[in-house]
Tab-separated table of C-alpha atoms in Angstrom:
chain	number	residue	atom	x	y	z
A	45	MET	CA	-14.884	-67.539	-19.825
A	46	LEU	CA	-11.211	-67.451	-18.853
A	47	LYS	CA	-9.472	-70.763	-19.422
A	48	ASN	CA	-6.064	-69.742	-18.147
A	49	PRO	CA	-5.838	-70.632	-14.404
A	50	LEU	CA	-3.374	-67.804	-13.759
A	51	ALA	CA	-5.711	-65.258	-15.348
A	52	ARG	CA	-8.610	-66.540	-13.206
A	53	LYS	CA	-6.515	-66.203	-10.037
A	54	ILE	CA	-5.461	-62.665	-10.951
A	55	LEU	CA	-9.070	-61.707	-11.733
A	56	TRP	CA	-10.220	-63.218	-8.403
A	57	LEU	CA	-7.475	-61.330	-6.532
A	58	LEU	CA	-8.445	-58.035	-8.187
A	59	LEU	CA	-12.093	-58.611	-7.351
A	60	CYS	CA	-11.259	-59.301	-3.675
A	61	CYS	CA	-9.023	-56.219	-3.475
A	62	SER	CA	-11.702	-53.977	-4.948
A	63	MET	CA	-14.284	-55.319	-2.469
A	64	LEU	CA	-11.943	-54.738	0.469
A	65	SER	CA	-11.106	-51.220	-0.645
A	66	GLY	CA	-14.819	-50.517	-1.067
A	67	CYS	CA	-15.485	-51.536	2.552
A	68	ALA	CA	-12.561	-49.469	3.773
A	69	SER	CA	-13.856	-46.396	1.995
A	70	LEU	CA	-17.141	-46.477	3.909
A	71	GLY	CA	-15.368	-44.253	6.430
A	72	LEU	CA	-17.239	-45.392	9.529
A	73	ASN	CA	-15.677	-43.344	12.316
A	74	VAL	CA	-16.300	-44.859	15.743
A	75	GLU	CA	-15.894	-42.507	18.672
A	76	GLU	CA	-14.777	-44.050	21.951
A	77	PRO	CA	-17.647	-44.397	24.434
A	78	GLU	CA	-17.320	-42.271	27.560
A	79	ILE	CA	-17.074	-44.482	30.646
A	80	GLU	CA	-17.352	-43.427	34.267
A	81	VAL	CA	-16.862	-45.748	37.248
A	82	VAL	CA	-19.804	-44.955	39.544
A	83	GLY	CA	-19.616	-47.792	42.067
A	84	VAL	CA	-17.440	-50.592	43.414
A	85	ARG	CA	-18.630	-53.027	46.066
A	86	MET	CA	-17.699	-56.389	47.513
A	87	LEU	CA	-20.222	-59.179	47.076
A	88	PRO	CA	-20.856	-61.792	49.795
A	89	VAL	CA	-17.820	-64.060	50.093
A	90	LYS	CA	-18.168	-67.735	49.164
A	91	GLY	CA	-15.014	-69.710	49.876
A	92	PHE	CA	-11.633	-68.099	49.280
A	93	SER	CA	-12.438	-66.182	46.105
A	94	PRO	CA	-14.201	-62.923	46.921
A	95	LYS	CA	-16.181	-61.277	44.151
A	96	VAL	CA	-16.335	-57.597	43.333
A	97	GLU	CA	-19.035	-55.732	41.465
A	98	ILE	CA	-18.242	-52.580	39.503
A	99	THR	CA	-20.928	-50.278	38.117
A	100	LEU	CA	-20.221	-48.199	35.029
A	101	GLU	CA	-22.092	-45.475	33.211
A	102	ILE	CA	-21.367	-45.612	29.490
A	103	PHE	CA	-22.295	-42.878	27.022
A	104	ASN	CA	-22.385	-43.705	23.309
A	105	PRO	CA	-21.335	-40.528	21.410
A	106	ASN	CA	-21.983	-42.155	18.019
A	107	ASP	CA	-25.066	-41.812	15.846
A	108	PHE	CA	-25.404	-45.600	15.588
A	109	GLU	CA	-25.922	-48.452	18.042
A	110	LEU	CA	-22.850	-50.190	19.456
A	111	ASN	CA	-23.142	-53.975	19.792
A	112	PHE	CA	-20.486	-55.684	21.879
A	113	SER	CA	-19.628	-59.359	21.883
A	114	LYS	CA	-17.410	-59.151	24.975
A	115	VAL	CA	-16.078	-56.750	27.576
A	116	SER	CA	-12.790	-57.677	29.294
A	117	TYR	CA	-11.920	-55.591	32.332
A	118	GLU	CA	-9.494	-55.163	35.188
A	119	LEU	CA	-9.509	-52.916	38.262
A	120	VAL	CA	-6.104	-51.982	39.698
A	121	VAL	CA	-6.063	-50.301	43.130
A	122	ASN	CA	-2.841	-48.711	44.407
A	123	GLY	CA	-0.860	-50.612	41.780
A	124	ALA	CA	-2.296	-54.035	42.708
A	125	PRO	CA	-4.649	-55.809	40.242
A	126	LEU	CA	-7.683	-56.195	42.502
A	127	PHE	CA	-10.047	-58.010	40.155
A	128	ARG	CA	-10.611	-58.916	36.529
A	129	GLY	CA	-13.263	-60.558	34.482
A	130	ASN	CA	-15.101	-60.912	31.188
A	131	GLN	CA	-18.711	-60.274	30.342
A	132	TYR	CA	-20.171	-61.755	27.183
A	133	GLN	CA	-23.756	-60.538	27.377
A	134	VAL	CA	-23.661	-56.767	27.140
A	135	PRO	CA	-26.815	-54.947	26.043
A	136	PRO	CA	-26.369	-52.785	22.939
A	137	LEU	CA	-25.613	-49.104	23.515
A	138	GLU	CA	-28.193	-46.888	21.849
A	139	PRO	CA	-26.983	-43.822	19.886
A	140	PHE	CA	-26.369	-40.724	22.028
A	141	ALA	CA	-27.616	-42.537	25.140
A	142	THR	CA	-26.196	-43.270	28.588
A	143	GLN	CA	-26.495	-46.763	29.958
A	144	THR	CA	-25.558	-48.259	33.324
A	145	ILE	CA	-23.963	-51.707	33.302
A	146	THR	CA	-22.719	-53.809	36.187
A	147	LEU	CA	-19.708	-56.084	35.855
A	148	GLN	CA	-18.634	-58.792	38.262
A	149	GLY	CA	-15.230	-60.346	38.677
A	150	LYS	CA	-13.214	-62.472	41.019
A	151	ALA	CA	-11.008	-60.505	43.356
A	152	SER	CA	-7.419	-61.431	44.057
A	153	LEU	CA	-7.385	-62.294	47.752
A	154	LEU	CA	-3.669	-61.550	48.177
A	155	ASN	CA	-3.850	-58.239	46.314
A	156	GLY	CA	-6.972	-57.340	48.292
A	157	LEU	CA	-5.075	-57.899	51.531
A	158	LYS	CA	-2.227	-55.776	50.169
A	159	VAL	CA	-4.641	-52.904	49.442
A	160	ILE	CA	-6.171	-53.203	52.940
A	161	LYS	CA	-2.684	-53.093	54.471
A	162	GLN	CA	-1.798	-50.003	52.377
A	163	LEU	CA	-5.042	-48.355	53.468
A	164	ALA	CA	-4.319	-49.069	57.137
A	165	GLU	CA	-0.800	-47.614	56.847
A	166	LYS	CA	-1.788	-44.468	54.929
A	167	THR	CA	-2.692	-41.224	56.608
A	168	SER	CA	-5.007	-40.355	53.711
A	169	PRO	CA	-7.984	-42.694	53.180
A	170	SER	CA	-8.076	-42.149	49.411
A	171	LEU	CA	-6.991	-44.864	46.984
A	172	ASP	CA	-5.657	-44.602	43.432
A	173	TYR	CA	-7.383	-46.759	40.850
A	174	GLU	CA	-7.048	-47.716	37.199
A	175	PHE	CA	-9.887	-49.260	35.252
A	176	ASN	CA	-8.747	-50.981	32.064
A	177	ALA	CA	-11.194	-52.545	29.638
A	178	ARG	CA	-11.382	-53.797	26.085
A	179	LEU	CA	-14.707	-53.491	24.277
A	180	GLU	CA	-14.955	-56.123	21.542
A	181	PHE	CA	-17.588	-55.542	18.888
A	182	ALA	CA	-19.951	-58.174	17.507
A	183	ASN	CA	-19.408	-56.820	13.978
A	184	LEU	CA	-16.298	-55.826	12.031
A	185	LEU	CA	-15.491	-52.668	14.010
A	186	PRO	CA	-12.088	-52.568	15.744
A	187	ASP	CA	-11.870	-53.236	19.492
A	188	ILE	CA	-11.823	-50.178	21.748
A	189	PRO	CA	-9.399	-50.094	24.690
A	190	ILE	CA	-10.547	-48.022	27.672
A	191	ASN	CA	-8.148	-46.783	30.358
A	192	LYS	CA	-9.479	-44.665	33.216
A	193	SER	CA	-7.695	-43.657	36.394
A	194	GLY	CA	-8.411	-41.556	39.429
A	195	THR	CA	-8.716	-41.573	43.194
A	196	PHE	CA	-11.591	-42.438	45.487
A	197	ASP	CA	-12.324	-42.511	49.186
A	198	PRO	CA	-13.718	-45.930	50.179
A	199	ALA	CA	-15.454	-44.379	53.187
A	200	SER	CA	-17.702	-42.351	50.859
A	201	TRP	CA	-18.939	-45.469	49.016
């Protein structure tokens, strides 16, 4: 047994480094899930904080299940952050499977009015949107940021 405290510390440090390098060499490559916004709707208003529901289809392109601890998200319409929220209970995504999840968040009343005003002033009924999310894993995998943008016509929803 090593009696020198410095030698014990060095041995402990080497052991920790070798364990960390062993985990890093596992080479688990996580592909970003494919996310499509398939629906946005206003929920019944209670008080002054309207709620919005967004429906997503998520495809897991990996050959292993993805377990999330949290999904943080934000929907920006015509440059105005319309709503944001967090969801902590997200069902696991099965390998090579598509899953539909619904997220709810509080809408910004002032930004919502701004979007309505922009829509009333525009000749084209289409709106630009950005959907930004951060998928946080329940295990040691790194978080995945998701940024989607496009245009939609609210009349068609």
